[in-house]
Coordinates of C-alpha atoms in Angstrom, one line a residue:
Chain M
M5 CA -19.9 54.2 157.1
R6 CA -16.6 53.5 154.1
I7 CA -14.2 50.9 155.9
D8 CA -10.8 50.2 154.6
V9 CA -9.4 46.7 154.6
K10 CA -8.1 47.1 158.0
Q11 CA -11.2 48.0 159.0
C12 CA -13.1 44.4 157.4
A13 CA -11.0 42.0 158.6
A14 CA -10.6 43.4 162.2
I15 CA -14.7 44.1 162.5
L16 CA -14.7 40.2 160.9
R17 CA -12.5 39.1 163.1
E18 CA -14.9 40.0 166.0
K19 CA -18.0 38.3 164.6
D20 CA -18.5 34.3 164.9
N21 CA -21.0 32.7 162.8
I22 CA -21.2 35.3 159.5
L23 CA -23.4 35.4 156.3
I24 CA -22.3 36.3 153.1
L25 CA -24.4 36.5 150.5
T26 CA -24.2 37.1 146.7
H27 CA -26.1 38.8 144.0
A28 CA -29.0 36.9 142.6
N29 CA -28.0 35.2 139.1
P30 CA -24.3 34.6 140.3
D31 CA -21.3 35.6 139.0
G32 CA -17.8 33.9 138.9
D33 CA -17.2 37.0 140.1
T34 CA -19.5 37.2 143.2
L35 CA -19.6 33.7 143.7
G36 CA -15.7 33.5 143.8
S37 CA -15.8 35.9 146.1
G38 CA -18.8 34.2 148.6
F39 CA -16.7 31.5 148.6
A40 CA -12.8 33.3 149.0
L41 CA -13.9 35.0 151.9
C42 CA -16.0 31.6 153.3
R43 CA -13.2 29.8 152.7
A44 CA -10.8 31.9 154.6
L45 CA -13.0 32.9 157.7
M46 CA -13.7 29.3 158.7
K47 CA -9.7 28.6 159.0
I48 CA -9.7 31.0 161.1
G49 CA -12.7 29.2 163.6
K50 CA -15.7 31.0 162.1
I51 CA -19.2 29.6 161.8
C52 CA -19.9 30.5 158.2
A53 CA -22.2 29.9 155.0
V54 CA -22.7 31.6 151.2
E55 CA -26.2 32.3 150.4
N56 CA -28.1 33.3 147.2
A57 CA -31.2 34.0 145.5
D58 CA -30.4 31.5 142.7
T59 CA -29.2 27.8 141.1
I60 CA -25.7 28.2 141.0
P61 CA -24.5 27.3 137.8
K62 CA -22.8 23.7 137.6
K63 CA -19.7 25.1 135.9
Y64 CA -18.9 26.5 139.4
N65 CA -19.2 24.0 141.5
Y66 CA -15.0 23.6 142.0
L67 CA -15.8 26.7 143.7
Y68 CA -17.7 25.0 146.9
E69 CA -18.1 21.2 146.6
D70 CA -15.4 20.2 149.7
I71 CA -17.6 22.7 152.3
A72 CA -20.7 20.7 153.8
P73 CA -23.6 22.3 154.0
I74 CA -23.8 24.3 157.5
K75 CA -27.7 26.1 159.2
F76 CA -27.3 28.5 162.0
D77 CA -29.0 31.9 162.5
P78 CA -26.4 34.9 161.6
D79 CA -24.9 37.5 163.7
Y80 CA -23.4 39.2 160.8
V81 CA -24.2 39.4 157.3
V82 CA -22.0 41.0 154.4
A83 CA -22.6 41.8 150.9
V84 CA -20.0 40.6 148.8
D85 CA -19.4 42.3 144.4
V86 CA -23.7 43.6 145.0
A87 CA -23.9 47.3 144.7
T88 CA -27.0 47.6 145.7
S89 CA -29.3 45.3 148.1
K90 CA -31.6 44.6 144.8
L91 CA -29.5 42.9 143.5
L92 CA -29.3 40.3 145.5
G93 CA -33.5 39.1 143.7
N94 CA -34.9 37.3 146.4
L95 CA -32.9 37.5 148.8
D96 CA -33.8 41.2 149.5
G97 CA -35.7 42.2 153.1
K98 CA -33.9 38.4 154.3
Y99 CA -31.2 40.0 155.9
H100 CA -30.0 43.3 157.7
I101 CA -27.2 43.2 155.7
D102 CA -24.4 45.1 158.2
M103 CA -21.2 45.1 155.0
C104 CA -20.8 45.1 152.0
I105 CA -17.8 44.4 149.7
D106 CA -17.8 45.5 146.2
H107 CA -16.6 47.6 143.6
H108 CA -18.9 49.2 141.9
S109 CA -18.3 53.5 141.1
T110 CA -22.1 52.5 141.4
N111 CA -22.3 50.4 145.2
D112 CA -25.0 52.7 146.9
E113 CA -23.9 52.3 150.3
Y114 CA -26.5 50.4 152.0
A115 CA -23.7 48.4 155.0
D116 CA -20.3 49.3 155.6
N117 CA -18.9 48.9 152.9
L118 CA -15.5 48.4 151.6
L119 CA -15.4 49.5 147.6
L120 CA -12.3 49.5 145.4
E121 CA -13.8 51.1 142.6
D122 CA -10.4 51.1 140.7
V123 CA -9.4 47.2 140.4
P124 CA -11.5 44.9 138.4
A125 CA -13.2 42.7 140.4
A126 CA -14.3 42.2 143.8
C127 CA -12.2 38.7 144.1
R128 CA -9.3 41.9 144.3
V129 CA -10.2 43.0 147.3
I130 CA -11.8 40.1 149.3
F131 CA -7.3 38.5 148.3
E132 CA -6.9 41.6 150.0
V133 CA -9.1 41.2 153.1
V134 CA -8.2 36.4 152.9
R135 CA -4.4 39.0 153.6
E136 CA -5.7 40.7 156.1
L137 CA -7.3 38.4 158.1
G138 CA -3.8 36.4 158.2
V139 CA -5.2 33.5 156.5
D140 CA -2.7 31.1 155.2
I141 CA -4.2 30.9 150.9
D142 CA -4.7 27.6 149.9
K143 CA -5.5 26.8 145.9
N144 CA -9.6 26.3 147.0
I145 CA -9.2 30.1 147.9
A146 CA -7.3 31.3 144.8
N147 CA -9.1 28.8 142.3
C148 CA -12.3 31.5 144.2
L149 CA -10.3 34.9 143.9
Y150 CA -9.0 33.6 140.9
T151 CA -12.5 32.6 138.9
G152 CA -13.3 36.0 140.0
L153 CA -10.3 37.6 138.4
T154 CA -10.8 36.1 135.7
T155 CA -14.2 36.2 134.8
D156 CA -14.3 40.0 135.0
T157 CA -12.0 40.5 133.1
G158 CA -12.7 38.4 130.1
C159 CA -10.2 36.1 131.2
F160 CA -7.2 39.1 131.8
R161 CA -8.7 41.2 128.5
Y162 CA -11.0 44.0 129.0
A163 CA -8.9 47.3 129.1
S164 CA -9.9 47.7 133.2
T165 CA -7.0 45.0 133.5
T166 CA -3.7 46.3 135.1
A167 CA -1.1 45.3 135.3
D168 CA -1.9 45.1 139.3
T169 CA -4.5 42.6 138.2
Y170 CA -2.2 40.2 136.7
R171 CA 0.1 40.2 139.0
A172 CA -3.0 39.0 142.0
A173 CA -3.3 36.3 139.6
A174 CA 0.6 35.9 139.5
E175 CA 0.9 35.0 143.1
L176 CA -2.3 33.2 143.0
I177 CA -0.7 30.7 140.4
D178 CA 2.2 31.1 143.6
F179 CA -0.8 30.1 145.6
G180 CA -1.2 26.3 144.4
A181 CA -4.9 28.4 141.4
E182 CA -5.3 26.0 138.8
N183 CA -6.1 28.6 136.0
G184 CA -6.0 26.2 133.2
K185 CA -8.6 24.3 134.3
I186 CA -10.2 27.6 134.6
N187 CA -9.7 29.8 131.8
R188 CA -11.1 26.5 130.1
I189 CA -13.6 25.7 132.7
M190 CA -15.5 29.1 132.0
F191 CA -14.3 29.7 128.7
E192 CA -12.6 27.0 126.7
T193 CA -16.3 25.4 127.5
K194 CA -19.4 25.4 125.4
S195 CA -22.0 22.3 126.3
K196 CA -24.2 21.8 122.7
T197 CA -26.9 23.0 124.1
Y198 CA -24.8 26.3 124.1
A199 CA -23.2 25.9 121.1
R200 CA -26.8 26.5 118.8
L201 CA -28.5 29.3 121.4
E202 CA -25.6 31.2 120.5
R203 CA -26.1 30.3 116.5
L204 CA -29.8 31.1 117.4
A205 CA -28.2 34.3 119.2
L206 CA -26.1 35.4 116.3
D207 CA -28.8 35.1 113.4
S208 CA -30.8 37.1 115.5
M209 CA -27.4 40.4 115.3
R210 CA -29.3 43.2 113.8
F211 CA -27.3 46.7 113.7
Y212 CA -29.1 50.4 114.0
E213 CA -27.6 53.8 114.2
N214 CA -25.1 53.4 110.7
E215 CA -24.4 49.9 112.4
R216 CA -22.8 51.8 115.3
V217 CA -25.5 49.1 118.5
A218 CA -26.0 45.9 116.9
V219 CA -28.3 44.1 118.6
I220 CA -28.5 39.9 120.1
T221 CA -32.6 39.1 121.4
V222 CA -32.4 35.6 123.2
T223 CA -36.3 34.4 123.4
Q224 CA -37.5 31.7 125.7
E225 CA -38.7 29.8 122.4
M226 CA -34.7 30.1 121.2
Y227 CA -34.7 28.4 124.8
R228 CA -36.7 25.8 123.8
L229 CA -35.3 24.5 120.4
T230 CA -32.1 24.7 121.8
G231 CA -32.8 22.5 124.8
S232 CA -30.7 26.0 126.9
N233 CA -31.6 28.2 129.8
E234 CA -31.6 31.5 130.6
Q235 CA -28.0 31.1 132.6
E236 CA -26.7 29.5 130.0
T237 CA -27.5 33.3 128.0
E238 CA -24.4 34.8 130.1
A239 CA -21.9 34.3 127.9
I240 CA -24.5 35.3 124.6
A241 CA -24.0 39.3 125.7
P242 CA -19.5 40.4 125.2
L243 CA -20.2 38.5 121.6
T244 CA -22.7 42.1 120.2
R245 CA -19.6 44.1 120.6
Q246 CA -16.9 42.1 119.4
I247 CA -18.7 43.8 115.2
E248 CA -15.8 45.9 113.7
G249 CA -17.3 49.2 113.9
V250 CA -19.9 48.5 117.3
E251 CA -19.6 50.6 119.7
I252 CA -23.0 49.8 121.9
G253 CA -23.9 45.9 122.1
I254 CA -27.3 44.9 123.0
T255 CA -28.3 41.6 124.4
I256 CA -31.9 41.6 125.3
R257 CA -32.8 38.0 126.3
E258 CA -36.9 37.3 127.9
K259 CA -38.1 36.5 131.0
E260 CA -40.5 33.6 131.3
D261 CA -43.1 35.8 132.5
G262 CA -42.7 37.1 128.9
T263 CA -40.8 41.1 131.1
C264 CA -37.4 41.3 129.7
K265 CA -33.7 41.8 130.7
A266 CA -31.1 43.8 128.7
S267 CA -26.9 43.6 129.1
I268 CA -25.5 45.9 127.6
R269 CA -21.7 46.3 126.6
T270 CA -19.1 49.4 125.2
F271 CA -15.7 50.9 124.6
E272 CA -15.1 54.1 126.0
S273 CA -17.5 56.3 123.4
V274 CA -20.5 55.0 125.6
N275 CA -21.0 55.1 129.2
A276 CA -23.2 51.3 129.7
A277 CA -23.7 51.7 133.3
Q278 CA -25.6 55.7 132.7
L279 CA -27.2 54.4 130.0
A280 CA -28.5 51.2 131.6
K281 CA -29.5 54.1 134.4
S282 CA -31.7 55.3 132.3
F283 CA -34.3 52.3 132.4
G284 CA -33.5 52.4 135.7
G285 CA -30.1 49.8 135.7
G286 CA -27.0 50.0 136.3
G287 CA -23.6 48.6 136.3
H288 CA -19.7 48.9 135.1
S289 CA -18.3 51.5 132.6
Q290 CA -18.8 49.3 130.0
A291 CA -20.4 45.9 131.2
A292 CA -24.0 47.4 132.2
A293 CA -27.5 45.9 132.4
C294 CA -31.2 47.0 133.2
K295 CA -34.8 45.5 133.0
F296 CA -38.1 46.1 131.5
D297 CA -41.6 45.2 132.4
C298 CA -42.4 45.1 128.8
S299 CA -41.4 43.3 125.5
V300 CA -38.4 42.4 123.9
K301 CA -39.8 44.5 120.6
E302 CA -40.7 47.1 122.6
A303 CA -37.5 46.9 125.0
R304 CA -35.7 46.7 121.7
E305 CA -37.0 50.3 120.5
R306 CA -37.2 52.3 123.6
L307 CA -33.5 51.1 123.6
I308 CA -32.1 52.0 120.1
A309 CA -34.0 55.7 120.8
K310 CA -31.8 56.3 124.1
C311 CA -28.4 54.5 122.3
G312 CA -28.9 57.0 119.3
E313 CA -29.1 59.8 121.8
F314 CA -25.4 58.0 123.2
L315 CA -24.0 57.9 119.6
K316 CA -24.7 62.0 119.4
Chain A
M91 CA 24.3 24.8 118.2
R92 CA 22.5 26.5 122.2
I93 CA 23.4 29.8 123.4
D94 CA 22.2 31.4 126.2
V95 CA 20.2 34.6 126.5
K96 CA 23.5 36.9 127.6
Q97 CA 26.0 34.8 124.5
C98 CA 23.1 35.7 121.9
A99 CA 22.8 39.3 122.9
A100 CA 26.2 39.5 122.9
I101 CA 26.3 38.6 118.9
L102 CA 24.4 40.7 118.5
R103 CA 26.1 43.9 120.2
E104 CA 28.6 42.6 117.6
K105 CA 26.4 42.6 114.3
D106 CA 26.1 45.6 112.7
N107 CA 23.5 44.6 109.8
I108 CA 20.6 42.6 111.5
L109 CA 17.8 41.0 109.5
I110 CA 15.1 39.2 111.5
L111 CA 13.0 36.8 109.7
T112 CA 9.6 35.2 110.8
H113 CA 7.8 32.5 109.7
A114 CA 5.1 32.4 107.3
N115 CA 1.2 33.6 107.4
P116 CA 2.6 35.1 110.3
D117 CA 1.2 35.9 113.9
G118 CA 1.4 38.5 117.0
D119 CA 3.6 36.0 118.1
T120 CA 5.9 35.8 115.7
L121 CA 5.2 39.8 113.9
G122 CA 5.4 41.0 118.2
S123 CA 9.3 38.9 118.4
G124 CA 10.4 40.5 115.0
F125 CA 9.3 43.8 116.0
A126 CA 10.4 44.6 119.3
L127 CA 14.0 43.4 118.8
C128 CA 14.2 45.0 115.3
R129 CA 13.1 48.0 117.5
A130 CA 15.3 46.8 120.5
L131 CA 18.8 46.7 118.2
M132 CA 17.2 50.2 116.7
K133 CA 17.6 51.9 119.8
I134 CA 21.3 50.2 119.5
G135 CA 22.6 51.4 116.3
K136 CA 21.9 49.0 114.5
I137 CA 20.4 48.4 111.5
C138 CA 18.2 46.1 111.4
A139 CA 14.9 44.8 110.2
V140 CA 11.8 42.0 109.1
E141 CA 11.0 40.0 106.7
N142 CA 8.2 37.6 106.1
A143 CA 6.6 35.9 103.4
D144 CA 3.7 37.0 103.9
T145 CA 1.2 39.8 103.8
I146 CA 1.0 40.7 107.4
P147 CA -3.3 41.1 108.3
K148 CA -4.1 45.3 108.9
K149 CA -4.7 44.4 112.7
Y150 CA -0.6 44.4 113.1
N151 CA -0.4 47.9 112.0
Y152 CA 1.1 49.5 115.3
L153 CA 3.4 47.2 115.7
Y154 CA 6.2 48.9 112.9
E155 CA 4.1 52.2 111.3
D156 CA 6.1 54.1 112.3
I157 CA 9.3 52.0 110.9
A158 CA 10.7 53.6 108.1
P159 CA 11.1 50.5 105.8
I160 CA 14.7 50.1 104.9
K161 CA 17.3 48.0 102.5
F162 CA 20.2 46.6 103.0
D163 CA 23.0 43.9 103.0
P164 CA 22.1 42.0 106.0
D165 CA 25.4 40.9 107.4
Y166 CA 24.1 38.7 110.3
V167 CA 19.9 36.8 109.5
V168 CA 17.8 35.8 113.0
A169 CA 15.0 33.9 113.2
V170 CA 12.5 34.8 115.5
D171 CA 9.5 32.0 116.0
V172 CA 10.1 29.7 113.1
A173 CA 10.5 26.4 114.7
T174 CA 11.7 25.1 111.6
S175 CA 13.3 26.9 108.4
K176 CA 10.6 25.4 106.3
L177 CA 8.2 27.2 108.3
L178 CA 9.5 30.4 106.7
G179 CA 7.6 30.2 104.0
N180 CA 8.7 31.4 100.0
L181 CA 11.8 33.0 102.5
D182 CA 13.0 29.8 103.2
G183 CA 16.7 29.3 101.4
K184 CA 16.8 32.8 100.4
Y185 CA 18.8 33.5 103.4
H186 CA 21.4 31.7 105.9
I187 CA 20.1 31.7 109.6
D188 CA 22.7 32.2 111.4
M189 CA 20.6 32.5 114.6
C190 CA 16.9 31.1 115.7
I191 CA 15.0 32.7 118.9
D192 CA 12.5 30.8 119.9
H193 CA 10.2 27.8 122.1
H194 CA 9.0 25.5 120.1
S195 CA 10.3 22.3 122.2
T196 CA 9.8 20.9 118.3
N197 CA 12.6 23.0 117.7
D198 CA 15.5 21.2 114.5
E199 CA 17.7 23.8 115.9
Y200 CA 18.9 24.9 112.1
A201 CA 21.2 27.7 113.2
D202 CA 22.4 29.1 116.5
N203 CA 19.5 28.6 119.0
L204 CA 17.8 30.4 121.9
L205 CA 15.4 28.3 122.5
L206 CA 13.0 28.4 126.2
E207 CA 11.2 25.7 125.8
D208 CA 9.6 26.1 129.3
V209 CA 7.5 30.0 128.3
P210 CA 3.8 30.1 126.1
A211 CA 5.7 32.4 123.2
A212 CA 9.2 33.3 121.5
C213 CA 7.5 37.1 123.1
R214 CA 9.0 36.0 126.2
V215 CA 12.2 35.2 125.2
I216 CA 12.8 38.3 122.9
F217 CA 11.8 40.0 126.4
E218 CA 14.9 38.4 128.0
V219 CA 17.3 39.6 125.1
V220 CA 16.0 42.4 124.8
R221 CA 16.5 43.0 128.2
E222 CA 20.3 42.3 128.2
L223 CA 21.5 43.7 125.2
G224 CA 20.1 46.4 128.2
V225 CA 18.1 49.2 126.3
D226 CA 15.6 51.4 127.7
I227 CA 11.6 49.1 127.3
D228 CA 9.2 51.3 125.6
K229 CA 5.7 51.7 124.7
N230 CA 6.4 50.5 120.8
I231 CA 8.2 47.8 122.2
A232 CA 6.6 47.0 125.2
N233 CA 4.0 46.8 122.7
C234 CA 5.2 44.0 120.4
L235 CA 5.9 41.7 123.5
Y236 CA 2.2 41.9 124.9
T237 CA 1.1 41.1 121.6
G238 CA 3.3 38.0 121.9
L239 CA 2.2 37.0 124.7
T240 CA -1.5 37.6 125.3
T241 CA -2.1 36.1 121.3
D242 CA 0.2 32.9 121.5
T243 CA -1.9 32.0 124.9
G244 CA -5.2 32.7 123.9
C245 CA -4.9 36.0 126.2
F246 CA -3.4 34.0 129.1
R247 CA -6.2 31.9 129.0
Y248 CA -4.4 28.7 127.5
A249 CA -3.0 26.2 130.3
S250 CA 0.4 27.6 129.4
T251 CA 0.3 30.2 130.8
T252 CA 2.2 30.2 133.9
A253 CA 3.1 33.3 137.4
D254 CA 5.5 34.4 135.8
T255 CA 3.7 34.9 131.7
Y256 CA 0.8 37.6 134.4
R257 CA 4.1 38.5 135.8
A258 CA 5.7 39.7 132.1
A259 CA 2.5 40.7 131.4
A260 CA 2.1 43.2 134.5
E261 CA 5.9 44.9 133.6
L262 CA 4.7 44.6 130.2
I263 CA 2.0 47.1 131.4
D264 CA 4.1 48.7 133.4
F265 CA 6.4 50.0 130.7
G266 CA 3.5 50.8 128.7
A267 CA 1.4 48.5 126.5
E268 CA -1.5 48.9 125.7
N269 CA -3.2 46.0 127.2
G270 CA -7.1 47.3 126.4
K271 CA -6.2 48.3 123.2
I272 CA -4.2 45.9 121.8
N273 CA -7.1 42.3 123.5
R274 CA -9.0 45.4 121.4
I275 CA -7.7 44.3 118.3
M276 CA -6.9 40.8 118.2
F277 CA -9.3 39.2 120.2
E278 CA -12.7 41.7 120.8
T279 CA -12.4 42.7 117.0
K280 CA -14.2 40.9 113.9
S281 CA -14.7 42.6 110.6
K282 CA -18.4 41.6 109.1
T283 CA -16.5 39.3 106.5
Y284 CA -14.8 37.4 109.4
A285 CA -18.4 37.6 111.7
R286 CA -19.8 35.7 107.8
L287 CA -17.3 32.8 108.0
E288 CA -17.4 31.8 111.3
R289 CA -20.5 31.1 110.7
L290 CA -20.8 29.1 108.6
A291 CA -17.7 27.5 110.0
L292 CA -19.4 26.5 113.0
D293 CA -21.8 25.4 110.2
S294 CA -20.2 23.1 108.6
M295 CA -18.9 21.4 112.6
R296 CA -19.4 17.4 112.3
F297 CA -18.6 15.6 115.2
Y298 CA -16.8 11.8 115.5
E299 CA -15.2 9.4 117.4
N300 CA -18.3 9.3 119.4
E301 CA -18.1 13.2 119.5
R302 CA -14.3 13.2 120.7
V303 CA -13.3 15.1 118.1
A304 CA -14.5 17.5 116.3
V305 CA -14.1 18.5 112.4
I306 CA -14.6 22.4 110.9
T307 CA -14.5 22.7 107.2
V308 CA -13.6 26.2 105.4
T309 CA -13.8 26.1 101.5
Q310 CA -12.9 28.7 98.6
E311 CA -16.3 28.9 98.6
M312 CA -16.7 29.8 102.0
Y313 CA -14.5 33.2 101.2
R314 CA -17.0 33.5 98.2
L315 CA -19.5 33.4 99.6
T316 CA -18.3 35.9 102.9
G317 CA -16.0 38.2 101.1
S318 CA -13.5 36.8 103.6
N319 CA -9.7 35.1 103.0
E320 CA -7.7 33.1 104.8
Q321 CA -5.8 35.8 107.1
E322 CA -10.0 35.4 108.5
T323 CA -9.8 31.5 109.7
E324 CA -6.8 32.0 111.7
A325 CA -9.2 32.6 114.9
I326 CA -10.9 29.4 113.4
A327 CA -9.3 26.8 115.0
P328 CA -9.6 27.3 118.6
L329 CA -13.9 27.2 118.7
T330 CA -13.3 23.7 118.1
R331 CA -12.3 22.8 121.7
Q332 CA -15.0 24.1 123.0
I333 CA -17.8 22.4 122.2
E334 CA -18.0 19.8 126.4
G335 CA -16.1 16.2 125.7
V336 CA -14.1 17.8 122.4
E337 CA -11.2 16.2 123.0
I338 CA -9.7 17.3 119.6
G339 CA -10.8 19.7 117.7
I340 CA -9.8 20.9 113.8
T341 CA -9.8 22.9 111.4
I342 CA -9.2 22.2 107.8
R343 CA -8.6 24.9 105.7
E344 CA -8.4 24.9 101.6
K345 CA -6.0 26.5 99.9
E346 CA -6.9 27.8 96.1
D347 CA -5.0 25.1 94.9
G348 CA -6.7 22.6 96.6
T349 CA -5.1 21.2 99.3
C350 CA -4.7 21.5 102.0
K351 CA -4.1 22.9 106.2
A352 CA -5.3 21.5 109.0
S353 CA -5.1 23.3 112.3
I354 CA -5.1 20.5 115.3
R355 CA -6.0 22.1 119.0
T356 CA -6.5 19.4 122.2
F357 CA -7.3 19.3 125.8
E358 CA -4.1 17.1 127.5
S359 CA -4.9 13.9 127.0
V360 CA -3.6 13.9 123.5
N361 CA -0.3 15.4 122.1
A362 CA -1.2 18.1 118.9
A363 CA 1.8 17.9 117.9
Q364 CA 2.7 14.4 117.6
L365 CA -0.7 13.7 116.1
A366 CA 0.3 17.1 112.9
K367 CA 3.7 15.2 112.9
S368 CA 2.1 12.0 111.4
F369 CA 1.5 13.4 108.3
G370 CA 4.4 16.0 108.8
G371 CA 3.5 18.5 110.7
G372 CA 4.4 19.9 113.8
G373 CA 3.6 22.3 116.9
H374 CA 3.0 22.5 120.2
S375 CA 0.9 19.7 122.2
Q376 CA -2.3 22.0 121.9
A377 CA -1.8 23.6 119.6
A378 CA -0.3 22.4 116.1
A379 CA -0.9 22.4 112.2
C380 CA -0.3 20.0 109.1
K381 CA -0.1 20.3 105.1
F382 CA -1.6 17.5 103.1
D383 CA -1.8 17.6 99.5
C384 CA -4.7 16.3 99.0
S385 CA -8.7 17.4 98.7
V386 CA -10.5 18.8 102.3
K387 CA -12.1 15.2 102.2
E388 CA -9.3 13.2 102.1
A389 CA -7.7 14.4 104.7
R390 CA -10.4 14.9 107.3
E391 CA -10.3 11.2 106.4
R392 CA -6.9 10.7 107.0
L393 CA -7.0 13.0 110.2
I394 CA -11.0 11.0 111.7
A395 CA -9.0 7.8 111.8
K396 CA -5.3 9.0 113.0
C397 CA -7.8 10.6 116.2
G398 CA -8.7 7.1 116.2
E399 CA -5.6 5.7 117.3
F400 CA -4.5 8.6 119.6
L401 CA -8.3 8.4 121.5
K402 CA -7.2 5.0 122.3

C-alpha cells in the first residue's frame, strides 16, 4: 500500500518498539536516513534502533556514536532507502518488513510504501517525516539528513539535484548541520590505502565502443597490494564517467568468492537502471548496480556487449 | 572608498560604456561574475564588454558564446573577483580601474570597492548587484552566477559554503540555471589529456613534515608527455589536500620560463593566505597562491621550510 508523509508519521506515532533496517553495504543515504529517523523517534519516546547487514564504514561514526546500543523485540520494522528486500543482504527474511521509506523508482513495494521518486535522496523523504512527527530537529538529526543529501547527490553535483535539494540543505544548516565537516569526511578525505587503490584502479581503466564506455576493474589482488578493501571502492565508481566522451562508466569489483559486482554510471543518453536490470540489478537512471556469478573477465564481456546494444 | 550594493548599482546605472575586467588565468567565479554583470548591464541598455588577460578555457564557452564582441572606449572600468590589480596580469596598468566588486579579505582597495568578505564567491556579490539593478534574471545570467558559486565552493563542498550559498543556488535554479549541466562540465568531465596529467601529478606527490604536508609537482615535461597544458592544472590543486592527515597541500607548477607558481590548500589549522603572503601571494584562508622566480626544486624547499613554521 502506498502511504503519504502524514500517514507514515501517524503510523510511527502509534508504535513503540521500532526497528529500522538499512540496505547492505550501507552508504550515507541509507545510514543518514536510518539514524535520523531513529533519533527523531527516540525524541518522541520510542524504543528504536538501526540494524544493518554489514559493518558500517568508520567515516560514518559521527552519525550514531552517541546512541547507546539497545536490544528489544520490535513490534514494527521500517526499511529506509531499500528498493527491494534483497538489498537487505543477510537481514532479508529475518524480519517482516512493515514499512518502507524510499526514493527509488525501482522500488518493488514489498511493504507499506512511502515513496517520493522525484527527490534525489531517501533523507529528503525522512526530513519530511521527521518534520511531520513534530520533532525539534537538532544538530545530530540535521547532520544525518545532510549526510544523505550530500552523498546521494555527489555533493549537490548530479543533475538529480533540484532547487528543493539546495533549499533542504540550507534548512539543515540552519538546524546546525556541519556541512563543511561532513563534506570534508565524505568527499575530501582519502585514506592512504584508498589513494593507492585509486591509482591502480585508474591504471586499469580501459575504453570500449569507440571510447563511449570506460571500464575500471578492481581485483582482490589490488586490495592485497594496497592494503585497501571493498568498502573503499564505493568512491571509485564515479571516476569512470568523468572522462570526456564516456557515456557509460562501469566499475567491476571482484568479490572474495570470485564472483563480482558492477557499478554503472551514465549520463542522460543511457538509463543505468535498465542496463543493470538486464543482469538482475537496479538503481537510478544514472547510477545503478548488478551482480555476476562469474569471473570479472566474463562479466566485463557481457556488460560491454550489452552496452553496445544500449548505445545504438 | 567602500561602497555598498545600492551605491554600486546606482553608479553603474549612471554610466554608459562599461568595461569589466576579470583576473588573469580566469576561473569560473571571475568569468561568471564578469559575464553575469555584462549581461545585466546590456539588459538595461549599456554598452558593455568583458576583457581578460588570458585565453578563456573552452569549458567556459557557454558563459558568453551568444554575446557579440564589441569595441568601444570605456568611460567606466570595473574589476570583478580581482583582489589586487596585479592579478589582472598583462591588463594591469592598461586601464584606470574605477570600481572593484570582490569577496577576498585580502583585497587591497585599489578602487571604489564593493567587498562582501563573508560570501564564498564574487558571483554571490554580483547576484545582489544584478538584483539591485532591477534586471530580470534570465537563464544565461543565472548560469553565469551559478558557475561562480559552484566553482568557488568546489561544488558546495568547502566549509565556506553557507546556508545562504545553498539558498542562492536554489534561487538561481528557479531562474533557470542548468546546475546539472554546469557541474558536469566543471566537475565531472576530465579531458583525456587532463586524465593523463592527473595520473602523473598523483605519481609526483611527496609527503613532508610527518606527512602533514603533501606536494605535487607539475612540470613542463609533464605537459609534453600528456598533451595537457597549464590551464588544465587548476583541478590538480585540491587533490593534495585530500589525503588523510594532510594539513597543507601544495601544487607547484613550472612555468615555461622556468619560474613557478604554487597553489596552497589547507584546512582550518593553517591559514593558506598567510602562508602565501610569506612569498608575496594571497588568497583565502584555505586556498591561496604565490609565485616564485626560481626553480621548482628551490620553491619546494622554501615552501616546505615555511610550512614547518606554520605547523608548529
